[in-house]
PDB file of C-alpha atoms in Angstrom:
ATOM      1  CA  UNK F   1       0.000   0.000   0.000  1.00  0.00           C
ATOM      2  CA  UNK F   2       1.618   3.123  -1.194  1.00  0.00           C
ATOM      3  CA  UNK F   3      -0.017   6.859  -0.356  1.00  0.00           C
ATOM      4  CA  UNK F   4      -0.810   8.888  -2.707  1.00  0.00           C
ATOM      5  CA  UNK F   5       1.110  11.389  -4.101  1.00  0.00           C
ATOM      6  CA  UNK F   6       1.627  15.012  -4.452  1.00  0.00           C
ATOM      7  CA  UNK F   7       0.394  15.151  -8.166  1.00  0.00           C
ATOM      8  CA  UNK F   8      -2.568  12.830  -7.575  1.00  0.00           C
ATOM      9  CA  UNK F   9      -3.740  14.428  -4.559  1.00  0.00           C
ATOM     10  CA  UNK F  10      -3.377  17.838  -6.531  1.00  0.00           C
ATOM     11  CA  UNK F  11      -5.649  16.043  -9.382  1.00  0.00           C
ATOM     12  CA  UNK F  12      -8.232  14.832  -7.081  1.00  0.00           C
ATOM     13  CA  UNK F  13      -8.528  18.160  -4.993  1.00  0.00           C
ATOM     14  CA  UNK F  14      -8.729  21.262  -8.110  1.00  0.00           C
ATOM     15  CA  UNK F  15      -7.580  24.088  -7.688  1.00  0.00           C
ATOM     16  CA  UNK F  16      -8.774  25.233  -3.767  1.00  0.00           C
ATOM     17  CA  UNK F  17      -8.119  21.548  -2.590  1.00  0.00           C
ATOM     18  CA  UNK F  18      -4.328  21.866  -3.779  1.00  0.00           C
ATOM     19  CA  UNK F  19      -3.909  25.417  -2.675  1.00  0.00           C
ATOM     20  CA  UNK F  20      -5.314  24.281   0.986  1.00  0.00           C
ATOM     21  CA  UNK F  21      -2.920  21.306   0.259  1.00  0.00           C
ATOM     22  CA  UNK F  22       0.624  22.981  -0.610  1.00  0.00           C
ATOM     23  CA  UNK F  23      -0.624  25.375   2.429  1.00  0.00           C
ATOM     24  CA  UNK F  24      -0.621  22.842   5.271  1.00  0.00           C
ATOM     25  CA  UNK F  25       2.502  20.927   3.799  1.00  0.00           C
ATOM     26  CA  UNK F  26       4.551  23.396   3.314  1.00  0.00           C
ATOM     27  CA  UNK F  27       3.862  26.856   5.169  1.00  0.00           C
ATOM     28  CA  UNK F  28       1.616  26.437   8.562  1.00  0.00           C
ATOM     29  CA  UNK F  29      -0.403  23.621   9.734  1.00  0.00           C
ATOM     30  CA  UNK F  30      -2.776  23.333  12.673  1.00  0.00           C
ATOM     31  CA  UNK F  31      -4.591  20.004  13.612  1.00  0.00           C
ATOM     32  CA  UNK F  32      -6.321  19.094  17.218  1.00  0.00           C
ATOM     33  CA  UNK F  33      -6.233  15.794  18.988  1.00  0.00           C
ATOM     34  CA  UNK F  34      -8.695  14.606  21.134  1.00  0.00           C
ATOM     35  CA  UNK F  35      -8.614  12.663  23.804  1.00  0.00           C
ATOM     36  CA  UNK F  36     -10.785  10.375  24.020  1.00  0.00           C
ATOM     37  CA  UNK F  37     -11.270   6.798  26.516  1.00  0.00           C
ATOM     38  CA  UNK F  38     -12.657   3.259  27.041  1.00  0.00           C
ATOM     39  CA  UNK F  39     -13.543   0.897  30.266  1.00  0.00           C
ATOM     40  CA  UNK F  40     -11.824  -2.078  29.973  1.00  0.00           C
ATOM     41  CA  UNK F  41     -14.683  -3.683  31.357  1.00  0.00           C
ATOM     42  CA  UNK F  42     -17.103  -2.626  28.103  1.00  0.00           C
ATOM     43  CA  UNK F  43     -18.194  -5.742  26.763  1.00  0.00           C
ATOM     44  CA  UNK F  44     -16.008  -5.443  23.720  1.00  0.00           C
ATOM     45  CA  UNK F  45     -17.846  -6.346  19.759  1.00  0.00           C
ATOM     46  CA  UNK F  46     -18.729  -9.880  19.664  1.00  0.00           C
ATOM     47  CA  UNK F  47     -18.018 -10.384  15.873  1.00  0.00           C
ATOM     48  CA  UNK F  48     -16.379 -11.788  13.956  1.00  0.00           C
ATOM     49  CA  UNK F  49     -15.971 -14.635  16.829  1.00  0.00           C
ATOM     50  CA  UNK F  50     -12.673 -15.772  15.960  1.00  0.00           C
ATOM     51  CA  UNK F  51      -9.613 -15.012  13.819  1.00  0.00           C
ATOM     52  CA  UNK F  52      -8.862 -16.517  10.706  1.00  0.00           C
ATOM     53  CA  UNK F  53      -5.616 -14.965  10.429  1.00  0.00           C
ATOM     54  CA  UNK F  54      -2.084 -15.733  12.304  1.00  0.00           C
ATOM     55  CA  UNK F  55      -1.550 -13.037  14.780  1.00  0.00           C
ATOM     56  CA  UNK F  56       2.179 -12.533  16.544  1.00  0.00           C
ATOM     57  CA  UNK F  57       3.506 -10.117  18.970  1.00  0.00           C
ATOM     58  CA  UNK F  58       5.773  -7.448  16.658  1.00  0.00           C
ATOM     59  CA  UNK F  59       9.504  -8.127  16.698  1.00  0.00           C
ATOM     60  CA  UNK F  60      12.594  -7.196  15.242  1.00  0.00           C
ATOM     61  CA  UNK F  61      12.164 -10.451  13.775  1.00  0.00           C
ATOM     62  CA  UNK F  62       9.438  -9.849  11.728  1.00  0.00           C
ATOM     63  CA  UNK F  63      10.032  -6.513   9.784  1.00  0.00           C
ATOM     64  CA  UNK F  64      10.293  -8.120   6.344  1.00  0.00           C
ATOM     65  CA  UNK F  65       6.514  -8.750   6.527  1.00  0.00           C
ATOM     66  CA  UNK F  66       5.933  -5.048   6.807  1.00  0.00           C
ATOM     67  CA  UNK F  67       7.319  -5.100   3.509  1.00  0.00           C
ATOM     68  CA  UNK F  68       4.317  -5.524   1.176  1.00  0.00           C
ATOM     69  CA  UNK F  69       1.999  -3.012   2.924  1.00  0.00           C
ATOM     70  CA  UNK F  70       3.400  -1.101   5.341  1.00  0.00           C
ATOM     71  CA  UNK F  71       6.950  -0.700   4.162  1.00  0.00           C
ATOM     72  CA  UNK F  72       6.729   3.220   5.104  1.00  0.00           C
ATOM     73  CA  UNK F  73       6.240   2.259   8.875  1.00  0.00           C
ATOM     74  CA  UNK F  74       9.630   0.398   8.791  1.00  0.00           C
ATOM     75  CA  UNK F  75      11.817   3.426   9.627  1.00  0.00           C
ATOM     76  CA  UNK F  76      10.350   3.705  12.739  1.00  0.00           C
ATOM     77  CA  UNK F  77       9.182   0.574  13.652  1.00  0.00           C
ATOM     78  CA  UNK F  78      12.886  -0.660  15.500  1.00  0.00           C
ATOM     79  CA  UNK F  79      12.607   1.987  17.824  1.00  0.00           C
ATOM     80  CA  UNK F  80       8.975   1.126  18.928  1.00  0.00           C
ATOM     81  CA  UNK F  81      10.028  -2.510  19.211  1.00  0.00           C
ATOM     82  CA  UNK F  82      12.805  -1.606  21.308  1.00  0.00           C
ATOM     83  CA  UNK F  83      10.801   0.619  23.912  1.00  0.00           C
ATOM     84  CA  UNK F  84       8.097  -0.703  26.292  1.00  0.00           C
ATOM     85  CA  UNK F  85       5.394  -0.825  23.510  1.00  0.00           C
ATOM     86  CA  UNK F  86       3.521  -3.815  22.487  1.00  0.00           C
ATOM     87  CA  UNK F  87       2.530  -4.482  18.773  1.00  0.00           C
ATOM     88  CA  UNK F  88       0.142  -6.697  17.819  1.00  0.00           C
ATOM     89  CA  UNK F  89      -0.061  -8.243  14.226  1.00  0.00           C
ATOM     90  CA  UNK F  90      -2.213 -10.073  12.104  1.00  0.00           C
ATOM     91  CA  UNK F  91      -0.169 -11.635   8.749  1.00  0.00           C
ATOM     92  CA  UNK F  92      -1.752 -13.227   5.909  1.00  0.00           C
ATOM     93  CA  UNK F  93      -0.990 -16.785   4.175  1.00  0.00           C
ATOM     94  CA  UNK F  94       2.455 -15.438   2.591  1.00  0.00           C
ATOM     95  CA  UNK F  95       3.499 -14.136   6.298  1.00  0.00           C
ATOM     96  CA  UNK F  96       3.006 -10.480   5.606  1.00  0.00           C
ATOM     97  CA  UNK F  97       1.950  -8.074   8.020  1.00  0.00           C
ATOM     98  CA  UNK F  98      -2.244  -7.315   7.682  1.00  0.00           C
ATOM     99  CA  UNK F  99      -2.649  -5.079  10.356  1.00  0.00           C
ATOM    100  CA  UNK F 100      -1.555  -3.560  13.560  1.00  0.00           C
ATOM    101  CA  UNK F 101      -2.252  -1.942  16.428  1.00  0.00           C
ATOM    102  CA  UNK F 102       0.449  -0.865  19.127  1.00  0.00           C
ATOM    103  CA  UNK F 103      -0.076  -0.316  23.449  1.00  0.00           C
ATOM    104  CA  UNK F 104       1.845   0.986  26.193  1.00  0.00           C
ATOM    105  CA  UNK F 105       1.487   1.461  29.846  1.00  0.00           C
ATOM    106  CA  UNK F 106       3.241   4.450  30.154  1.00  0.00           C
ATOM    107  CA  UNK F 107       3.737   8.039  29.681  1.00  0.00           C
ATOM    108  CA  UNK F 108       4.716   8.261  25.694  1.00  0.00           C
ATOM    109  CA  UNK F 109       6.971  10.608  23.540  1.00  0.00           C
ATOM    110  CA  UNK F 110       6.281  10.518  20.495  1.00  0.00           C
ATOM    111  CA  UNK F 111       9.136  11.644  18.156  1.00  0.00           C
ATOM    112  CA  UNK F 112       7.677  10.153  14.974  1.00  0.00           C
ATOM    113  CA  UNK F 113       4.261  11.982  14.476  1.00  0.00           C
ATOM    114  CA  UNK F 114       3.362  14.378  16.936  1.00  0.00           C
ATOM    115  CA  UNK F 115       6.515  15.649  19.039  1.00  0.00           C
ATOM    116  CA  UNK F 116       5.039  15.587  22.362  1.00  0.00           C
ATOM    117  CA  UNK F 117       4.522  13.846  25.324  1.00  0.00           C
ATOM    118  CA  UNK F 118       1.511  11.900  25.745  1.00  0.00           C
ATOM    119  CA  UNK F 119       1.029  11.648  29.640  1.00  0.00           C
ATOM    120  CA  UNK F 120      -1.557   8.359  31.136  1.00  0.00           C
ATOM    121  CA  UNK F 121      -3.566   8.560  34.177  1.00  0.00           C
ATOM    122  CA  UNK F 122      -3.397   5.427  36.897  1.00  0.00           C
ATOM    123  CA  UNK F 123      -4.874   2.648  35.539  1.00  0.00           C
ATOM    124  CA  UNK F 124      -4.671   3.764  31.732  1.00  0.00           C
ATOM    125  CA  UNK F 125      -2.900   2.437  29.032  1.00  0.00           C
ATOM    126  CA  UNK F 126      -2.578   3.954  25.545  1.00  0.00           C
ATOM    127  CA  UNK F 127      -3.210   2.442  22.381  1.00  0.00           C
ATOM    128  CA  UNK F 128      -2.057   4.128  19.122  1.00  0.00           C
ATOM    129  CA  UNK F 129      -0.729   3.325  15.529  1.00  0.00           C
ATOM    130  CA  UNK F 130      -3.297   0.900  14.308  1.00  0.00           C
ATOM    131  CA  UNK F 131      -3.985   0.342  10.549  1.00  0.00           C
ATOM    132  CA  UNK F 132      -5.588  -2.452   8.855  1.00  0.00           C
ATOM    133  CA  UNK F 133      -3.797  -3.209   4.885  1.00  0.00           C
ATOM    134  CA  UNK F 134      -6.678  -1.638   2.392  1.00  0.00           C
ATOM    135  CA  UNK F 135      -7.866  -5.131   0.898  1.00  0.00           C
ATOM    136  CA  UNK F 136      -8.939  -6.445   4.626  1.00  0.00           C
ATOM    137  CA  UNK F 137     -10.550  -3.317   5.835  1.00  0.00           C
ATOM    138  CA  UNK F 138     -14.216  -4.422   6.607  1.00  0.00           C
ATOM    139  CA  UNK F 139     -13.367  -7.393   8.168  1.00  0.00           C
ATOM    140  CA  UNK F 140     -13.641  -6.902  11.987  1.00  0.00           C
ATOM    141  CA  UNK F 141      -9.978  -7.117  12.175  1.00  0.00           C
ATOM    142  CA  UNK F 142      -9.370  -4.034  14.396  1.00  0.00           C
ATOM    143  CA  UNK F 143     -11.687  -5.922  16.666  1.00  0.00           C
ATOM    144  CA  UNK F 144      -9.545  -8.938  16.376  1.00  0.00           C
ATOM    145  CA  UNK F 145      -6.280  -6.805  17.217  1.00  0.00           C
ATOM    146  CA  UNK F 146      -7.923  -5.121  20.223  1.00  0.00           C
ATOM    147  CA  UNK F 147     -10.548  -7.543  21.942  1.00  0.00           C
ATOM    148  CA  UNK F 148      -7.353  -9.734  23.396  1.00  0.00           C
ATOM    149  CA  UNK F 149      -5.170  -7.477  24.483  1.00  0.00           C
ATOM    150  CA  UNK F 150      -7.908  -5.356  26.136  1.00  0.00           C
ATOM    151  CA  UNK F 151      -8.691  -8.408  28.636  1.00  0.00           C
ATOM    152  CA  UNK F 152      -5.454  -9.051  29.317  1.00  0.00           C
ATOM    153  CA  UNK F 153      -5.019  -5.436  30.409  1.00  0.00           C
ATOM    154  CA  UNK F 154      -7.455  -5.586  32.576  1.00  0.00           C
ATOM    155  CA  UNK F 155      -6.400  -8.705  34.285  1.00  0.00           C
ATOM    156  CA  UNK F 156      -3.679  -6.889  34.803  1.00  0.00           C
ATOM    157  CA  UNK F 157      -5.147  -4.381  36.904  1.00  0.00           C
ATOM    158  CA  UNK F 158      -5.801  -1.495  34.136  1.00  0.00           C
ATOM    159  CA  UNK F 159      -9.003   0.146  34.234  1.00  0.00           C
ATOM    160  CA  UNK F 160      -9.432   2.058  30.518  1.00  0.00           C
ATOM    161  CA  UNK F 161      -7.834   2.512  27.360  1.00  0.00           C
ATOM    162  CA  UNK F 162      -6.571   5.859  25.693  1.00  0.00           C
ATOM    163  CA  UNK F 163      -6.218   6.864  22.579  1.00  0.00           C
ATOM    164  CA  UNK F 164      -5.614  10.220  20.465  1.00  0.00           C
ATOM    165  CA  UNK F 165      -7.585  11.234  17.635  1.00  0.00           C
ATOM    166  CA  UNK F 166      -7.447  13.709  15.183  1.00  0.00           C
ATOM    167  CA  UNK F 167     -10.079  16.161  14.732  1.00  0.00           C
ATOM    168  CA  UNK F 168      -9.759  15.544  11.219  1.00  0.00           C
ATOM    169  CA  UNK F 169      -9.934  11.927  10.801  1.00  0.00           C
ATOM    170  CA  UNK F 170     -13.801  11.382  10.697  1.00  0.00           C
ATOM    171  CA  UNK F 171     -13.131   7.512  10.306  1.00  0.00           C
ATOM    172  CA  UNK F 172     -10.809   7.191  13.115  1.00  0.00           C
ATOM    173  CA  UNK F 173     -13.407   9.491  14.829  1.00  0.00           C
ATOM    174  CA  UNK F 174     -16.866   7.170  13.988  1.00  0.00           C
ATOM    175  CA  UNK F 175     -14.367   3.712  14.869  1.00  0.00           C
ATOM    176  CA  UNK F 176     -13.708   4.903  18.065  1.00  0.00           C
ATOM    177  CA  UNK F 177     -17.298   6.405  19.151  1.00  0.00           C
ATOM    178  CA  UNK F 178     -18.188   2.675  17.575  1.00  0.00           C
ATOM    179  CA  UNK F 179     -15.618   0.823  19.836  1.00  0.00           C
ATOM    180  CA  UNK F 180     -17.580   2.611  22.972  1.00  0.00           C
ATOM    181  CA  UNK F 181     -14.656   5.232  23.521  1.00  0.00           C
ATOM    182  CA  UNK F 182     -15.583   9.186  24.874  1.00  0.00           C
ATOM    183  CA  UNK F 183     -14.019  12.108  25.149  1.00  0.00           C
ATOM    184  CA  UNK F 184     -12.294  12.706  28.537  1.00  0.00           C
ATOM    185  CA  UNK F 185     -12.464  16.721  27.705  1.00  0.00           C
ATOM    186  CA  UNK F 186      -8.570  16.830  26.894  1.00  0.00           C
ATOM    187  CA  UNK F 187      -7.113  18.192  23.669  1.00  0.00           C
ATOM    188  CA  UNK F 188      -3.235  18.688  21.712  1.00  0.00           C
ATOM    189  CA  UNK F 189      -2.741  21.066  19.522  1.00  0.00           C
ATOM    190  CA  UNK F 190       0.025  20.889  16.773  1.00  0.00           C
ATOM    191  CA  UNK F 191       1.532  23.113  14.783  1.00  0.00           C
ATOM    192  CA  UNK F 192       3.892  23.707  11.988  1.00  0.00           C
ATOM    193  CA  UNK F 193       5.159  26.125  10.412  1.00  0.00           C
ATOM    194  CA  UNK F 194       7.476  25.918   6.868  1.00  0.00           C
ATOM    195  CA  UNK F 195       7.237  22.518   7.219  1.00  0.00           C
ATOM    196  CA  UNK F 196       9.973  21.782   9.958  1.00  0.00           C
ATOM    197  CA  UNK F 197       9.479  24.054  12.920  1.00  0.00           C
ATOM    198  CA  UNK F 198       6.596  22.342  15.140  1.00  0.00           C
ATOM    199  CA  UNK F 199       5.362  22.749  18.808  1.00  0.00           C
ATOM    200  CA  UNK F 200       1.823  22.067  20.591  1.00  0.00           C
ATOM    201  CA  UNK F 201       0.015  23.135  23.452  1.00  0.00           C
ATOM    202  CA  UNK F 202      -2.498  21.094  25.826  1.00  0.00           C
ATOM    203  CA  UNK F 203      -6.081  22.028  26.368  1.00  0.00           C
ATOM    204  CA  UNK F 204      -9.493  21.352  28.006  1.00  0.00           C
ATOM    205  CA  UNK F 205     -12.854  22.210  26.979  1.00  0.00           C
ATOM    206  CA  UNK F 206     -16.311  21.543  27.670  1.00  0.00           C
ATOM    207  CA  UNK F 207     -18.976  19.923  26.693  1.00  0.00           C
ATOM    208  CA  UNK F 208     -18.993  16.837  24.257  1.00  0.00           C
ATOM    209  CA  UNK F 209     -18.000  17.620  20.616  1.00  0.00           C
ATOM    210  CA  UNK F 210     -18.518  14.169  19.440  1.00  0.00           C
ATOM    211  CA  UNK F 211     -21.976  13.497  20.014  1.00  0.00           C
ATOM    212  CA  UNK F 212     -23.370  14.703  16.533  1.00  0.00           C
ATOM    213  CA  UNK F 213     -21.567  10.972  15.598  1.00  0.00           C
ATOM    214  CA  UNK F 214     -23.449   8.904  19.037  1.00  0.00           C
ATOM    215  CA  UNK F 215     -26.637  10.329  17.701  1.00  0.00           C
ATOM    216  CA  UNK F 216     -26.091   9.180  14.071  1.00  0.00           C
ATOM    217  CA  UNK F 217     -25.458   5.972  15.139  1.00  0.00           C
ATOM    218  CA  UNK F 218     -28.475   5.685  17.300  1.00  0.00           C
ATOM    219  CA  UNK F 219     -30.701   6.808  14.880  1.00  0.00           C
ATOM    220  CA  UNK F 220     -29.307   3.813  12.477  1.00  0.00           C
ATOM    221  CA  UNK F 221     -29.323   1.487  14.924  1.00  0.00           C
ATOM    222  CA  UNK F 222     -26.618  -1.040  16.223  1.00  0.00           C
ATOM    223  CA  UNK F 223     -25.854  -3.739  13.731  1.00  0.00           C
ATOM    224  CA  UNK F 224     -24.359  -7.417  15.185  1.00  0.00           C
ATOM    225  CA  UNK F 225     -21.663  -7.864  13.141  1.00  0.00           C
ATOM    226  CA  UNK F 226     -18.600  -5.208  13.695  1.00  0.00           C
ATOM    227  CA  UNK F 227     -17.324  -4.022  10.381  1.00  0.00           C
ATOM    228  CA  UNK F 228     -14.731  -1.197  10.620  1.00  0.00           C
ATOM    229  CA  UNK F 229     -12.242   0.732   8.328  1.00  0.00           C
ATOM    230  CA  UNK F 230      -9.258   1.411   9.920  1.00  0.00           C
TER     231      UNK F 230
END
């Protein structure tokens, strides 16, 4: 899976959509995280039931398999080994990588995406880089990669599970109000200007900013079967 690039996002934007583009990338960009937090103790998604797919803990060891679809993550992907985080995988019949989702139980600096410290509660862990390969999104696999190593969290003693989300990442958004998570009232904001010089401030606000998605899916209805692009 490769992103796209420059020229193709400039062709599927026009004009405004590319301006706004070369804007953000190269002179100042603002985005908000949120926050947001789930009991362990939720009842996690029931479906699917069981996984059809080999899943391993992430080691040094494996980083060939990140080769086929998530060869970009590679870079960084020794140093998060190394530290105290905890990657799940799922691989498919050839041994590559699927999906992932990573977890730690402890404060967090991250000095690959957003330059700051990422500070947990008692009883919280964080959960954070997940992605699912685009040909098995729609499968329940963030479900898979999750349900697991929620339990054993909380059989550790752990109480919830954190997570940052960007204000502009409406699917990340609707997975997470799906997966039972809520806003805790805490915000990050980045910035960066001329593409190199970034910084961020914390914030709290009031109020739930979120629920315009809980009310959408209320008025649809819960489904039984968990299908989620991640």
């Amino acid at each position: 899976m490769t992103e796209p690039t420059l020229l193709e996002k400039i062709r599927r934007k026009g004009l405004m959509g590319t301006l706004r583009v070369l804007w953000a990338r190269y002179i100042y960009r603002h985005d908000e995280l949120i926050w947001m937090e789930r009991a362990l103790d939720v009842p996690p998604p029931p479906y699917p039931r069981k996984c059809i797919w080999r899943k391993e803990r992430i080691t040094e060891a494996m980083l060939p398999a990140f080769d086929r679809y998530f060869a970009r993550y590679k870079p960084a992907l020794p140093t998060l080994i190394r530290s105290d985080s905890i990657g799940e995988a799922c691989l498919d019949d050839d041994g590559q990588v699927i999906g992932m989702a990573w977890f730690r139980t402890k404060d967090y600096y991250d000095d690959q995406t957003y330059h700051c410290w990422l500070r947990l509660p008692p009883g919280r862990i964080y959960q954070f880089a997940g992605e699912v390969a685009a040909p098995y999104r729609s499968t329940g696999m963030p479900v898979l990669l999750q349900r697991e190593r929620w339990q054993a969290f909380l059989d550790e003693g752990f109480s919830h599970s954190r997570a940052v989300v960007n204000m502009n990442n409406s699917p990340a958004l609707r997975m997470h109000v799906k997966f039972k998570f809520e806003e805790v009232g805490e915000s990050i904001h980045l910035y960066c200007l001329f593409n190199c010089l970034k910084f961020h401030r914390y914030s709290r606000y009031d109020g739930k900013r979120l629920e315009h998605l809980s009310r959408r899916r209320s008025s649809v209805g819960e489904t039984p079967k968990t299908e989620v692009e991640c």
